[in-house]
Each structure stands twice: as structure tokens, then as C-alpha cells.
Short mmCIF file of C-alpha atoms (C1' of nucleotides) in Angstrom, two decimals:
data_model
loop_
_atom_site.label_atom_id
_atom_site.label_comp_id
_atom_site.label_asym_id
_atom_site.label_seq_id
_atom_site.Cartn_x
_atom_site.Cartn_y
_atom_site.Cartn_z
CA UNK A 12 276.90 -32.61 50.03
CA UNK A 13 275.57 -29.10 50.06
CA UNK A 14 275.94 -26.00 47.93
CA UNK A 15 279.39 -25.36 46.50
CA UNK A 16 278.89 -22.69 43.86
CA UNK A 17 276.89 -19.50 44.03
CA UNK A 18 274.63 -19.91 41.05
CA UNK A 19 271.61 -18.09 39.68
CA UNK A 20 269.37 -20.98 40.74
CA UNK A 21 270.47 -20.77 44.34
CA UNK A 22 270.00 -17.01 44.37
CA UNK A 23 266.52 -17.25 42.86
CA UNK A 24 265.38 -19.87 45.33
CA UNK A 25 266.83 -18.15 48.37
CA UNK A 26 265.14 -14.96 47.25
CA UNK A 27 261.77 -16.68 47.49
CA UNK A 28 262.38 -17.44 51.13
CA UNK A 29 263.77 -14.00 51.87
CA UNK A 30 260.83 -12.12 50.39
CA UNK A 31 258.18 -14.39 51.88
CA UNK A 32 257.60 -15.24 55.48
CA UNK A 33 256.47 -18.73 56.34
CA UNK A 34 256.99 -21.99 54.52
CA UNK A 35 256.68 -22.58 50.79
CA UNK A 36 255.62 -25.84 49.19
CA UNK A 37 257.66 -27.42 46.43
CA UNK A 38 254.65 -27.29 44.14
CA UNK A 39 254.34 -23.55 44.67
CA UNK A 40 258.03 -23.03 44.01
CA UNK A 41 257.73 -25.05 40.83
CA UNK A 42 254.80 -22.96 39.62
CA UNK A 43 256.49 -19.69 40.49
CA UNK A 44 259.89 -20.50 39.04
CA UNK A 45 259.19 -22.89 36.20
CA UNK A 46 259.90 -20.22 33.58
CA UNK A 47 263.34 -19.66 35.09
CA UNK A 48 264.31 -22.99 36.58
CA UNK A 49 263.86 -26.63 35.67
CA UNK A 50 262.07 -28.71 38.27
CA UNK A 51 265.04 -31.04 38.68
CA UNK A 52 267.14 -28.03 39.56
CA UNK A 53 264.57 -26.85 42.07
CA UNK A 54 264.47 -30.22 43.80
CA UNK A 55 268.25 -30.52 43.80
CA UNK A 56 268.97 -27.03 45.10
CA UNK A 57 266.38 -27.32 47.87
CA UNK A 58 267.91 -30.60 48.88
CA UNK A 59 271.35 -29.06 49.13
CA UNK A 60 270.12 -26.02 51.03
CA UNK A 61 268.58 -28.38 53.53
CA UNK A 62 271.85 -30.27 53.79
CA UNK A 63 273.57 -26.99 54.58
CA UNK A 64 271.08 -26.17 57.32
CA UNK A 65 269.74 -23.15 55.44
CA UNK A 66 266.29 -24.64 54.95
CA UNK A 67 264.36 -27.37 56.68
CA UNK A 68 261.66 -29.50 55.11
CA UNK A 69 258.55 -31.27 56.29
CA UNK A 70 255.41 -32.80 54.86
CA UNK A 71 252.20 -30.83 54.63
CA UNK A 72 248.62 -31.91 54.43
CA UNK A 73 248.67 -34.11 51.34
CA UNK A 74 252.19 -35.42 51.66
CA UNK A 75 253.53 -32.49 49.69
CA UNK A 76 256.95 -31.27 50.71
CA UNK A 77 257.34 -27.83 52.24
CA UNK A 78 260.47 -25.86 52.95
CA UNK A 79 261.14 -23.03 55.37
CA UNK A 80 264.17 -21.13 56.54
CA UNK A 81 266.07 -22.60 59.44
CA UNK A 82 267.03 -20.60 62.46
CA UNK A 83 270.18 -21.84 64.09
CA UNK A 84 270.56 -25.07 62.18
CA UNK A 85 273.69 -26.49 60.66
CA UNK A 86 274.57 -29.50 58.54
CA UNK A 87 274.71 -31.93 61.42
CA UNK A 88 272.44 -30.19 63.86
CA UNK A 89 268.96 -29.33 62.78
CA UNK A 90 267.97 -27.99 66.12
CA UNK A 91 264.82 -26.04 65.58
CA UNK A 92 262.37 -28.90 65.92
CA UNK A 93 259.12 -27.05 66.02
CA UNK A 94 255.56 -27.79 65.00
CA UNK A 95 254.11 -26.53 61.74
CA UNK A 96 250.68 -25.06 61.34
CA UNK A 97 248.66 -25.47 58.16
CA UNK A 98 245.50 -23.47 57.58
CA UNK A 99 242.70 -25.67 56.28
CA UNK A 100 241.13 -22.68 54.55
CA UNK A 101 243.92 -20.88 52.70
CA UNK A 102 246.51 -23.66 52.85
CA UNK A 103 249.28 -21.44 54.20
CA UNK A 104 251.88 -23.04 56.43
CA UNK A 105 253.90 -21.44 59.20
CA UNK A 106 256.51 -22.55 61.65
CA UNK A 107 255.27 -22.29 65.23
CA UNK A 108 257.57 -21.05 67.92
CA UNK A 109 256.13 -23.41 70.48
CA UNK A 110 257.60 -26.21 72.56
CA UNK A 111 255.77 -29.49 72.58
CA UNK A 112 256.92 -32.10 75.01
CA UNK A 113 257.17 -35.59 73.61
CA UNK A 114 257.41 -38.06 76.47
CA UNK A 115 260.01 -40.80 76.42
CA UNK A 116 258.60 -44.07 75.20
CA UNK A 117 259.65 -47.33 76.86
CA UNK A 118 261.87 -49.59 74.74
CA UNK A 119 262.11 -47.10 71.90
CA UNK A 120 264.69 -44.58 70.89
CA UNK A 121 263.32 -41.31 69.55
CA UNK A 122 265.30 -39.64 66.78
CA UNK A 123 262.93 -36.94 65.60
CA UNK A 124 259.35 -35.78 65.80
CA UNK A 125 257.17 -34.17 63.17
CA UNK A 126 254.12 -32.28 64.29
CA UNK A 127 251.59 -30.84 61.88
CA UNK A 128 248.77 -28.85 63.43
CA UNK A 129 245.80 -28.12 61.20
CA UNK A 130 243.22 -25.44 61.74
CA UNK A 131 242.34 -21.87 60.86
CA UNK A 132 245.00 -19.20 60.68
CA UNK A 133 244.77 -15.64 61.90
CA UNK A 134 243.47 -14.23 58.62
CA UNK A 135 241.00 -17.01 57.93
CA UNK A 136 239.46 -17.09 61.41
CA UNK A 137 236.73 -14.56 60.60
CA UNK B 9 229.58 -42.26 52.41
CA UNK B 10 230.87 -45.46 53.93
CA UNK B 11 230.54 -49.17 53.33
CA UNK B 12 227.09 -50.38 52.29
CA UNK B 13 227.61 -53.92 51.05
CA UNK B 14 229.66 -56.69 52.57
CA UNK B 15 231.89 -57.59 49.67
CA UNK B 16 234.93 -59.81 49.20
CA UNK B 17 237.13 -56.73 48.92
CA UNK B 18 236.03 -55.38 52.25
CA UNK B 19 236.53 -58.77 53.90
CA UNK B 20 240.01 -59.19 52.43
CA UNK B 21 241.12 -55.75 53.53
CA UNK B 22 239.68 -56.00 57.01
CA UNK B 23 241.39 -59.34 57.38
CA UNK B 24 244.75 -57.68 56.85
CA UNK B 25 244.13 -55.43 59.81
CA UNK B 26 242.77 -58.21 61.95
CA UNK B 27 245.70 -60.56 61.44
CA UNK B 28 248.35 -57.85 61.79
CA UNK B 29 248.94 -55.55 64.68
CA UNK B 30 250.04 -52.02 63.92
CA UNK B 31 249.51 -49.86 60.89
CA UNK B 32 249.81 -50.92 57.25
CA UNK B 33 250.86 -48.68 54.40
CA UNK B 34 248.82 -48.45 51.24
CA UNK B 35 251.83 -49.56 49.23
CA UNK B 36 252.15 -52.70 51.32
CA UNK B 37 248.46 -53.45 50.94
CA UNK B 38 248.75 -53.01 47.20
CA UNK B 39 251.69 -55.40 47.01
CA UNK B 40 250.01 -57.99 49.21
CA UNK B 41 246.61 -57.89 47.57
CA UNK B 42 247.30 -56.97 43.96
CA UNK B 43 246.59 -60.51 42.76
CA UNK B 44 243.15 -60.36 44.38
CA UNK B 45 242.18 -56.71 44.27
CA UNK B 46 242.63 -53.84 41.89
CA UNK B 47 244.40 -50.81 43.34
CA UNK B 48 241.41 -48.55 42.71
CA UNK B 49 239.33 -50.89 44.80
CA UNK B 50 241.90 -50.87 47.57
CA UNK B 51 242.00 -47.07 47.69
CA UNK B 52 238.21 -46.82 47.55
CA UNK B 53 237.50 -49.40 50.23
CA UNK B 54 240.10 -47.93 52.60
CA UNK B 55 238.55 -44.54 52.10
CA UNK B 56 235.12 -45.82 53.00
CA UNK B 57 236.37 -47.74 56.01
CA UNK B 58 237.91 -44.52 57.26
CA UNK B 59 234.62 -42.72 56.71
CA UNK B 60 232.93 -45.34 58.84
CA UNK B 61 235.44 -44.91 61.64
CA UNK B 62 236.77 -48.44 61.25
CA UNK B 63 240.22 -47.30 60.15
CA UNK B 64 242.15 -44.08 60.52
CA UNK B 65 244.82 -42.83 58.16
CA UNK B 66 247.93 -40.73 58.46
CA UNK B 67 251.08 -39.95 56.52
CA UNK B 68 254.29 -41.85 57.16
CA UNK B 69 257.86 -40.97 56.50
CA UNK B 70 257.79 -40.30 52.77
CA UNK B 71 254.28 -38.98 52.50
CA UNK B 72 252.94 -42.47 51.98
CA UNK B 73 249.52 -43.14 53.43
CA UNK B 74 249.14 -45.57 56.30
CA UNK B 75 246.01 -47.06 57.80
CA UNK B 76 245.36 -48.56 61.20
CA UNK B 77 242.34 -49.76 63.09
CA UNK B 78 240.45 -47.19 65.08
CA UNK B 79 239.52 -47.69 68.67
CA UNK B 80 236.40 -45.87 69.65
CA UNK B 81 235.99 -43.79 66.51
CA UNK B 82 232.86 -43.22 64.53
CA UNK B 83 231.94 -41.44 61.33
CA UNK B 84 231.76 -37.99 62.89
CA UNK B 85 234.05 -38.47 65.82
CA UNK B 86 237.55 -39.71 65.18
CA UNK B 87 238.55 -39.47 68.77
CA UNK B 88 241.71 -41.44 69.10
CA UNK B 89 244.13 -38.68 68.18
CA UNK B 90 247.39 -40.31 69.07
CA UNK B 91 250.96 -40.09 67.83
CA UNK B 92 252.38 -42.64 65.42
CA UNK B 93 255.83 -44.13 65.68
CA UNK B 94 257.82 -45.15 62.63
CA UNK B 95 260.99 -47.19 62.97
CA UNK B 96 263.78 -45.78 60.83
CA UNK B 97 265.37 -49.24 60.56
CA UNK B 98 262.56 -51.64 59.69
CA UNK B 99 259.97 -49.06 58.63
CA UNK B 100 257.21 -50.49 60.82
CA UNK B 101 254.62 -48.07 62.13
CA UNK B 102 252.61 -48.33 65.34
CA UNK B 103 249.99 -46.27 67.07
CA UNK B 104 251.24 -44.96 70.39
CA UNK B 105 248.96 -44.92 73.36
CA UNK B 106 250.39 -41.67 74.65
CA UNK B 107 248.93 -38.26 75.33
CA UNK B 108 250.75 -35.30 73.91
CA UNK B 109 249.60 -31.88 74.98
CA UNK B 110 249.35 -29.34 72.19
CA UNK B 111 249.12 -25.88 73.70
CA UNK B 112 246.52 -23.42 72.48
CA UNK B 113 247.93 -21.01 69.95
CA UNK B 114 246.89 -17.36 70.05
CA UNK B 115 244.67 -16.22 67.15
CA UNK B 116 244.41 -19.69 65.68
CA UNK B 117 241.83 -22.39 65.87
CA UNK B 118 243.20 -25.93 66.07
CA UNK B 119 241.20 -28.63 64.30
CA UNK B 120 243.57 -31.58 64.42
CA UNK B 121 247.15 -32.54 65.07
CA UNK B 122 249.31 -35.14 63.40
CA UNK B 123 252.37 -36.35 65.22
CA UNK B 124 254.90 -38.70 63.68
CA UNK B 125 257.72 -39.83 65.90
CA UNK B 126 260.69 -41.45 64.21
CA UNK B 127 263.27 -43.63 65.87
CA UNK B 128 264.17 -47.21 66.60
CA UNK B 129 261.52 -49.69 67.60
CA UNK B 130 261.74 -52.38 70.24
CA UNK B 131 263.05 -55.07 67.89
CA UNK B 132 265.51 -52.85 66.06
CA UNK B 133 267.04 -51.29 69.17
CA UNK B 134 269.79 -53.87 69.53
"C1'" DA C 12 293.07 -12.61 30.95
"C1'" DT C 13 292.72 -17.33 29.20
"C1'" DT C 14 292.22 -21.96 29.75
"C1'" DA C 15 291.15 -26.13 32.33
"C1'" DT C 16 288.34 -28.42 35.69
"C1'" DT C 17 284.29 -29.87 37.76
"C1'" DA C 18 279.88 -28.58 39.79
"C1'" DA C 19 275.38 -27.36 38.33
"C1'" DT C 20 271.74 -27.25 34.96
"C1'" DG C 21 268.26 -28.57 31.40
"C1'" DC C 22 266.10 -32.02 29.18
"C1'" DA C 23 263.65 -36.08 28.40
"C1'" DA C 24 262.34 -40.14 30.01
"C1'" DC C 25 261.07 -42.56 33.88
"C1'" DT C 26 258.85 -44.31 38.55
"C1'" DA C 27 255.31 -44.49 41.84
"C1'" DA C 28 251.12 -42.85 44.31
"C1'" DG C 29 246.84 -41.78 43.69
"C1'" DT C 30 242.42 -40.55 40.78
"C1'" DT C 31 238.60 -40.98 37.36
"C1'" DG C 32 235.06 -42.48 33.90
"C1'" DC C 33 232.82 -46.20 32.35
"C1'" DA C 34 231.27 -50.81 31.38
"C1'" DA C 35 230.75 -55.27 33.67
"C1'" DA C 36 229.97 -57.85 37.88
"C1'" DT C 37 227.73 -58.77 42.21
"C1'" DA C 38 225.31 -57.80 46.62
"C1'" DT C 39 220.89 -56.70 48.29
"C1'" DA C 40 215.96 -55.50 47.95
"C1'" DA C 41 211.66 -56.41 45.71
"C1'" DT D 3 213.86 -64.94 40.41
"C1'" DT D 4 214.25 -60.54 38.83
"C1'" DA D 5 215.31 -55.65 39.33
"C1'" DT D 6 218.30 -52.00 41.19
"C1'" DA D 7 222.05 -49.85 42.64
"C1'" DT D 8 226.59 -50.46 44.71
"C1'" DT D 9 231.02 -52.13 43.85
"C1'" DT D 10 234.70 -53.65 41.00
"C1'" DG D 11 238.22 -53.96 37.25
"C1'" DC D 12 240.32 -51.79 33.74
"C1'" DA D 13 242.73 -48.43 31.28
"C1'" DA D 14 244.03 -44.08 30.97
"C1'" DC D 15 245.31 -40.21 33.38
"C1'" DT D 16 247.53 -36.71 36.85
"C1'" DT D 17 251.09 -35.19 39.71
"C1'" DA D 18 255.32 -35.47 42.73
"C1'" DG D 19 259.62 -36.71 42.53
"C1'" DT D 20 264.00 -39.10 40.41
"C1'" DT D 21 267.78 -40.25 37.10
"C1'" DG D 22 271.29 -40.41 33.30
"C1'" DC D 23 273.57 -37.75 30.29
"C1'" DA D 24 275.09 -34.05 27.42
"C1'" DT D 25 275.68 -29.05 27.87
"C1'" DT D 26 276.52 -24.86 30.50
"C1'" DA D 27 278.71 -22.05 33.74
"C1'" DA D 28 281.26 -21.19 38.20
"C1'" DT D 29 285.66 -21.50 40.08
"C1'" DA D 30 290.60 -22.71 40.12
"C1'" DA D 31 294.91 -22.93 37.72
"C1'" DT D 32 298.10 -21.05 34.49
#
DNA sequence: ATTATTAATGCAACTAAGTTGCAAATATAA
DNA sequence: TTATATTTGCAACTTAGTTGCATTAATAAT
């Protein structure tokens, strides 16, 4: 079940994603908002926003959860399956607007695919 | 730095990978071996075996670390970059012998790519 | 506008994965 | 057989994430 009431917590969290491009890790959100929001609240609201198709989540480098805004997703159709890119220098993560073809695999049914590409981002290249 | 001495711990852990096909999660190894080995030892030995190119590691569904035997890797050349498949029913994880083409991305340097495919495995399909 | 209802929040306590420092044990070299 | 240095176990710790419950605050009903 997703978001039902428009609360301060929801507004604060959504604001983070509206004022920043790219993905944000849960640990970063906790550090940024811990004076305003309890960590349980942060986890619960993010979970609901994902349910609603507003955010999508994925695992970054150390198994830490990241969230980013969805484009064209809904509750039962998370359709922007795209790779994520994590910079090994600055740690920043972005969604990549790239298609990667995952071949069919004999005798297996594919539900979803998570692709994490690691390397150096634009700003850290030089 | 990798393995230097041939200890009981190393033998016990390697045995797990020799008698089982597929990948094994750290949590499973801890459950299986906790009467023989301390968890610190398990983490440390796995780490060294990865350094030596005997095992490779990756993150499964919930950010839990999995290990599997390498084929043709060495300390400074982990060359079997392949996708991993995790069954959403039984939780089993296998290495897939499949090539997935990751396109070059403008203004970024790609170091590595982790691909986790989720779905139903052979045995859980029916 | 006031009250009633129920979702959302804060809090504290908890679980589980993973790490670390240090003393004791055990491979290997001398 | 002894010396040395790696490896191990242990206990204590860190951090991500979860849960139950009482309180707070949106929303609906009056």
C-alpha cells in the first residue's frame, strides 16, 4: 500500500529528489534529514513512494539501497529498467538512459534484471 | 594479500565450493560452518580466496554477499565477468555463461559491470 | 468549525551483516 | 625442536534495516 496522506515527511523526502538530479542513497537521506525525520519514517515513506511508482530502488556498491525518481512507472508497472552507474571516485550514482539486451536463457524465466556499472563519472575523469 | 598457509579453515571453505555447484551466500556458509569456524574467520578466508582469484563475489537480492568459484581468474585479472541468476522462488544463485554487451557510455570510463538477473530457475519453473 | 477516525510518526529496542583489536593457537621456516 | 609470523577465536563493536506500540496529525464525518 502506497502513500495515502500528504504529510510533511513525504514533502521533505520528495523535495530531496526534486532538488537533486541522480539517485540518493538511504544513508545520505538519513544523514541529511535526521534532524527532521526519524529513520523509520524515512524507510517507510521511501518504501511507499516506490510502491506508488514515484521512486525506484536498487542496490549500490556495498549493498546500500539507493532511490531515484521513476519516469513512467506505476504501481504495477515499473517499466524503466535501466542500468545504474556508480562512480568509484566520488560515489555518485546516476540512472543511465541506455538499453542493454539481456538474452533469453534456456529453461529459465526472467523477471527482472539489475545492472550496476562502475567506473569514473564525467567530473571525476580528469 | 591472499592465502599463505594451508589451514583447516581454508580446506573446509574450499570444500563447500567443491561439493556444491553454483554460488553460496555468506549467510549460508556461516550457518553451515558456524560449529567449526568463527564468522570472522569465514569472512577473512573468503576475502583472501577472492584476492587470489579462487573465488569471486557479488551481491545477491538483498545486498547479501555471494561467492562462487572463478574460472580463469587470477589476483590481478578477474576475467570472468558474467551475469548471475537468482531464483525468486528457491533463492539459489548461479553463474551464467552468457555474454552481455555493455555499450560504451560517453564521458565515462567503465571499470566493471555487475548484472543480477532474477526469475525462476529450471527446477522452480513448474 | 468541531469531533471522530485512522494513517503516519517517533521512539526504543531489536535483528543481522560485517568489522576490528588482541591474545592464543597453529602452520611453516630455521 | 624451536622460533616466527600467519591465522584463528572471541568479544565487542558498527551500521543498515525492522518492529511494536503509544502518540500525533491528516482526513472524513457531523
